[in-house]
Coordinates of C-alpha atoms in Angstrom, one line a residue:
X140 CA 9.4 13.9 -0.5
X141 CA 8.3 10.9 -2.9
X142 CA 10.9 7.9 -2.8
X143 CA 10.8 4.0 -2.7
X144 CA 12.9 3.6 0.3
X145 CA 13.6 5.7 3.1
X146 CA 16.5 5.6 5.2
X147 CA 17.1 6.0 9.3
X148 CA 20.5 6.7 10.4
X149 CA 21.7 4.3 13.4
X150 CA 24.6 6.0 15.4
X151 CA 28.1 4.8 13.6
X152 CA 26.8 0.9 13.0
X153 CA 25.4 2.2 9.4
X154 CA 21.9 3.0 8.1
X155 CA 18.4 0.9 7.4
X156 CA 16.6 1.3 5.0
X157 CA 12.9 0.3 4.2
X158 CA 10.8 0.0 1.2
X159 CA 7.4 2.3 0.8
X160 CA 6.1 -1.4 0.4
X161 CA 7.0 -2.4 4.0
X162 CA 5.6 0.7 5.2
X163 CA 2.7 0.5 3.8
X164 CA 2.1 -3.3 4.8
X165 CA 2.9 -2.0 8.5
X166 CA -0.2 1.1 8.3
X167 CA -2.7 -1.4 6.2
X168 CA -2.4 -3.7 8.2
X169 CA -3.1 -1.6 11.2
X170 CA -6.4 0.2 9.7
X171 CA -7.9 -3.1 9.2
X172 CA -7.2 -3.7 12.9
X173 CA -9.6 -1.1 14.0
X174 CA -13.4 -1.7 14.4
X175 CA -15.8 -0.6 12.3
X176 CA -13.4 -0.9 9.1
X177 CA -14.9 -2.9 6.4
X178 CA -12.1 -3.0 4.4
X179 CA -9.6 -0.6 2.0
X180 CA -10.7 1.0 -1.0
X181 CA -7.9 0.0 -3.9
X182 CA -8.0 0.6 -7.4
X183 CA -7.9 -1.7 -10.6
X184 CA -4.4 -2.8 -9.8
X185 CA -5.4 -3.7 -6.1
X186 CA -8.6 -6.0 -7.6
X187 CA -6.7 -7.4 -10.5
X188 CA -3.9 -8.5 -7.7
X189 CA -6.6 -10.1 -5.9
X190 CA -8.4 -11.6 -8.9
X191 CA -4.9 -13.9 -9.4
X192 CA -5.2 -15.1 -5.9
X193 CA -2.0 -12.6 -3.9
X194 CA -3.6 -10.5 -1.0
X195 CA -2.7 -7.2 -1.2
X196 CA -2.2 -6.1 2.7
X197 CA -1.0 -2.8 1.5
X198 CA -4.5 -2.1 -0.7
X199 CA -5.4 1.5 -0.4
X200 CA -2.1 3.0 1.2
X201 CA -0.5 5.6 -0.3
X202 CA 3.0 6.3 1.5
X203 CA 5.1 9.5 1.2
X204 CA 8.8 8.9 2.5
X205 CA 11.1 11.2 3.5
X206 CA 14.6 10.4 5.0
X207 CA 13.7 9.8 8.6
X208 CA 9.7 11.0 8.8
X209 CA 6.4 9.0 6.4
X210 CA 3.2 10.6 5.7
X211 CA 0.0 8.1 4.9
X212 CA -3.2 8.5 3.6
X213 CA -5.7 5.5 3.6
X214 CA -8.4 4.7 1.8
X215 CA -11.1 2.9 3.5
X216 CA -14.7 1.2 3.1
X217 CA -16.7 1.8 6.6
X218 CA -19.4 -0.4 8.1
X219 CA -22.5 1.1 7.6
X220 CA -23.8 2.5 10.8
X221 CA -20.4 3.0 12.9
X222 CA -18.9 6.2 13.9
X223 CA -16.7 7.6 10.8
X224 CA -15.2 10.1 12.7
X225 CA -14.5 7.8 15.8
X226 CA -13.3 5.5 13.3
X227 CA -10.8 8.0 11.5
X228 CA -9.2 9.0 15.1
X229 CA -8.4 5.1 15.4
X230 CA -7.3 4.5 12.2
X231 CA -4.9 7.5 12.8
X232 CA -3.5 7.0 15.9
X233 CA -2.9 3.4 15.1
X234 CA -1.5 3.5 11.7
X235 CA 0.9 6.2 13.8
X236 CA 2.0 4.2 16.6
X237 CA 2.6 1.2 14.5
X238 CA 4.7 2.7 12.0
X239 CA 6.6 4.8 14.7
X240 CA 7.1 1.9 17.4
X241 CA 8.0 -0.8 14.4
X242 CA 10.4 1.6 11.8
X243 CA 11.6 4.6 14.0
X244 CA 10.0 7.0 11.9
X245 CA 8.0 9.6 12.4
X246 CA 4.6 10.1 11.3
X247 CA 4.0 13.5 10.3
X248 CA 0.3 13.0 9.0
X249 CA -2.1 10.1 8.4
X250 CA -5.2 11.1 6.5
X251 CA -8.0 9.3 6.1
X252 CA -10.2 8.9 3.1
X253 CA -13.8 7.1 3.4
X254 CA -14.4 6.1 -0.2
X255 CA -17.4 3.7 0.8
X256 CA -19.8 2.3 3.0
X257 CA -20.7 -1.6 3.3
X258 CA -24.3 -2.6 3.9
X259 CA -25.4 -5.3 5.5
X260 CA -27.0 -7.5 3.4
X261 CA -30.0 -8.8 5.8
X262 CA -30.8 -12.4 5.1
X263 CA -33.8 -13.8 6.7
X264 CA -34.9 -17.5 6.6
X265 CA -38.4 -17.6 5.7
X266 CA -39.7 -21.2 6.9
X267 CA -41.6 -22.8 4.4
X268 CA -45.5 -22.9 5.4
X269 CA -46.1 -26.7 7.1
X270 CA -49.3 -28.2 5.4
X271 CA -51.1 -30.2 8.0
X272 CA -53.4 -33.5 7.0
X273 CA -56.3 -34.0 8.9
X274 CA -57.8 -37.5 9.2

């Protein structure tokens, strides 16, 4: 089922095609949509692309195409504290309605892979002491 581009038949007016690339642009951009997502987990290609400067909105998508049906899986970095599963079910069902509603394709799976958690850092100003004179 692994190809580049994918096509959707369109009555007798001819075919479209789209590239995996578009496809996955369309489901990263929709997982970082969803609350509680810290980000997506890429590899060393995906940090190298963003060490020159090019965002990479399709960072930790992987896209199987078939002729009219796409499967995803996403790799994502979770707030820490948040509900993964909750998450997941949002991520899923948004990545799916996206793709579907935007291409015509249908979504036979979306899987969701939680390859980290982000911490928040807690910063706290600490007021340096006020030395009073006394006269």
């Amino acid at each position: 089922m692994k190809q580049d581009i994918t096509t959707v038949k369109r009555e007798s007016y001819g075919t479209v095609a789209f590239a995996s690339e578009v496809i996955a642009i369309l489901a990263g951009l929709a997982a970082v949509d969803v609350p509680g997502v810290a980000g997506m987990s890429g590899g060393f290609v995906d940090g190298l692309v963003e060490l020159l400067g090019r965002k990479n909105l399709s960072r930790g998508i992987k896209i199987e195409l078939g002729q009219e049906e796409v499967a995803v899986d996403a790799s994502i970095i979770v707030e820490y504290g948040k509900s993964i599963p909750e998450i997941a079910g949002m991520i899923q069902s948004g990545v799916k309605q996206a793709i579907e509603s935007m291409t015509g394709l249908k979504v036979t799976e979306v899987n969701v892979r939680v390859q980290g958690l982000k911490l928040e850092t807690q910063t706290q100003d600490i007021a340096e002491p006020v030395l009073a004179r006394v006269k």
